[in-house]
Amino acid sequence: MEPTAARKVFPCFDEPALKATFSVTLIVDPYITALGNMDVCSEVALKGTNRKEKKAVTFNKSPLMSTYIVCFCAGELRYTETTAFRVPVRVYALPDKNIEHGRLALELTPRTLQVFEKIFAEPYPLPKMDLIAVPGAPGAMENWGLIVFMESILLVDKEETSAEAYRWAGSVLVHELAHQWFGNLVMMDFWEGLWLKEAFADWAELYAWETLNPEWQMWENYASGAYQEGLVLDANRQSHQIEVPVNKPSEIGQIFDAISYCKGCAIIRMMAGLLGVNVFVEGVQVYLKRHAYGNAKTSDLWKALSEVSGKDVAGMMETWTRHVGYPVVDVDESAGSAVLTQHRFLAGGKAEEDENTVLYPLALQLRSKDGVDADVTLQERTKTLTIPEFFKLNADHTGFYRVAYSAARLEILAQNAKAGLLSINDRIGLIADALAVAQSGRSKTSPVLALLQTFDEEKNFFVWKTIFSALESIQQAWAFESEAVLASLKLFKRRLISKILKDKGWEFKKDETLLEHMFKALIFSNGRDDAEVQNAAQEMFEKFAVGDDKAININIRGAVFDFVLEHGGEKEYEVILKSTENTSSINKRETCLTSLGSTRSPSLLIRTLEFCITPEIVSRLETEVILRSFVKHKLGKTTLWEWLKLNLGRFLDAVGHGMGGFGWLVSVLLGGLSTRAQWEDVKNFFKEKDTERYNVYLAQFLDMILSKAIWVERDSDDVEVWLNDNGYGNTEVTWA
C-alpha cells in the first residue's frame, strides 16, 4: 500500500511516523487461505446470513508499524516451506503456478535473514516470513512478514530463466529482506527521508552478497549499473536532492528514483569507505537499536555514526544529501603537477554561475604505483597537486563525482589499463566518466571512441557491460543521423568485439559460472552484426519455430528473437507471439514479449501497441516490458511516440496510473528521442495536459532529450571525421 493506499483500505492516519499496532481478522470462504503480517492466532467457522459457511481468521497483534507496510492477502493458494531459519519461511503462489519455482527464494531467504541478523545485531522480530507471488504486482513490496512479489521474480523457472534474470531475482529478494530492518523496524520520519530505507536496503543487499555469494561480484555489478544510473540522473538540471521536500501525495511516487536509491546507496558506500566499514556497521547497529519500532531522520543516522566514529559525520555528509547534483573535477596538467578544479556537473553543458555555488568535500583517492593515497582531498574550488607519472583520481570510484581528463591523459590511462594498473571499477569508471564528460561538452566525443578502441582485449564482464553502455548511448543519441554514420558505428562495434566474440562463442556449458553465462550472452547479443552470429541465430530460430524448444539457449533467446524480428516479418512474429500463449513459464513469456517491439514492420508495431492497451492479452506490467523493445531502433521510437500522441487517453485508461502516475512509463516512451524537433514536439504536446502525477519525470526527460540533441549538434562532425580517419567510414549499410 506504499505510499498512500492504506487510507483507501481502512480508516487510518496514513503517515510514516504515526505507527500503530494492528489486530486483523479476515472473514473468508473456508477454502481460502488468508495471510497477514503476523501469524494466525485462531480460525473460527462462521455461518453467513445466506447460510453460506465462512471462517474468521484472526492474526496475532503486530508490533508498532507504519500503515504502508500493513498487508493482508486472501485466495486459493499453495505454498512450500522451510525450517532452515528459526521462524517458518513460506513461499505462496496460485494453484496453477509451479510452486517448486519458488526454490531460489526458499533457499536464499533463511541464509539472508541470518546474515542480516548478524550484520545489524538485531533479530528479525516477527514469528514468520511469508513470500507471495501475486499476478500483476509491480516489482516487490516489503510488507513486514508478508513480502509481495511479481510472479517472475519469486517463481524462477531455472529451465526457462537466463542467468541475468536469475541474478536479478536474487537481488530483489535480498533487497526486500533488508527492508525488514530498514523501513520496517526503523522507518523514516516522513517521505523526504525515503533514502533512509531505500538506499540503505540497496547498500545492505550489496554488503550481504559478500557473504551470500561473493562470486556474483555484486559491487562490480553496482559500479557498472546502479552507481552510473545515479550519476546520470543527478547530472540532470531537473534532478532533486536526496533529502527532498514532499508537499503532497502526488509528489511521493516521483521520488522513488535513481536519486533516492542509487545516489543514496553511493553516498552510503562513500561514507562507509571514509569511516571504515566495521566502524560504519557499528554505527548502523546503534542507529537501529536506538530507533527500533520507531522513526528516524537523517540527523539521527549522523548522530549514531558520529558517536561511534568520533568524527563529524553530519559535516562530512550533509552537503551530499541536502543539495542537488555533484561535481566534476577538471584536471589541467603541466610538468609534474595538475590544477584540480571542481564544478557542478551537468549533462546539458557547463553550469551557470548560480548553479555552481556548492563546494563538495571530495576524497580524491589518488591511485599511483605506490597504491591509493586516501588522505588527499579537494574541499575548495581549485587546488594544485604534485602528480606522479601514473595517477588516477577516484580510485575504485567510491566517490560520487566525475573526473575530466585531457585526451592525452585518457590515452595514457588506456595503456595503464592494458598494463593491469587499473582495477575493474577503475576501468568501468574511466569509460563512464569519459563518455559523460563528452556528453556535457567538456571534451569531444572522438576521444571516447579512441579510448573504447583500446579495450579490444578486455577480459572482464562488467567492463564490457560498460563499453556497450557507452556505445549504446552514442548510437541512441545519433539514431536520427545519417545512415552512413550509423553504419560506421556498427562497424566500429563489430571490430571492437571480434576477439572477445571468438573467445566466448555461444556454447553454454552446465559447469560454467553464472557470470560466465551472463558474459557470453552479453557478447552474443552485442555481436548481432557479425555474419557468424547472424547465421547461428537464424539456424537456432528455424529449429525453434518447428518445435525444438531447446534449440536456443535461454541466455540468448531474447537476442535471437530480436534479430529474427529485425530482419524477418510476420511469420517470425507469429512464431514468437504464439510462444507467449503456449507456455506456462512466466519467464519464457516475458522473454517473448520483450522482443515484439524489435520488428521493423510498421503494421506489426501498431499491432503490438494495440496489445498493450488490451488487458485481456497483456497485463500492465507486461506492457512496460513490451514497450522497452521499441526504443531499440529508430522506427520503433518514432512509431511509439506518434501512436502515443493519438492514443494517450486510451493508453492511460488501459494501464492505469499507479504510484507516480504515468511516470513509470515516461522513461520508456520518451527515452529514445534525441533531436531538438522531438524535444519541441514533446514539450508542446504535454503543455496542455494534466501532468501533476508525472511532472518531475517529464521535466527530467525533456532535459535529457535536449541534452542529447545539443551533444549531437556539437559533435556530429567530430564523430564522423574520426570514424572516417580510423577506417570505419564509407561502409555499406547492411542488416540496417
Coordinates of C-alpha atoms in Angstrom, one line a residue, residues 135-138 593 611-627 654-656:
P135 CA -0.3 -11.7 -10.6
G136 CA 0.1 -8.1 -11.7
A137 CA 2.1 -7.0 -8.7
P138 CA 4.7 -4.4 -9.7
L593 CA 7.0 -10.3 -25.1
F611 CA -1.9 -5.4 -27.5
C612 CA -0.6 -3.0 -24.8
I613 CA -4.0 -1.5 -24.2
T614 CA -5.8 -4.8 -24.3
P615 CA -5.7 -6.1 -20.7
E616 CA -7.1 -9.5 -21.8
I617 CA -3.9 -10.1 -23.8
V618 CA -1.2 -8.5 -21.7
S619 CA -1.0 -7.1 -18.2
R620 CA 0.1 -3.6 -17.3
L621 CA 3.5 -4.9 -16.2
E622 CA 3.9 -6.8 -19.5
T623 CA 3.1 -3.6 -21.3
E624 CA 6.1 -1.9 -19.8
V625 CA 8.3 -4.9 -20.8
I626 CA 7.0 -4.8 -24.4
L627 CA 7.4 -1.0 -24.9
A654 CA -5.8 0.8 -20.0
V655 CA -2.6 0.9 -18.0
G656 CA -3.8 2.9 -15.1

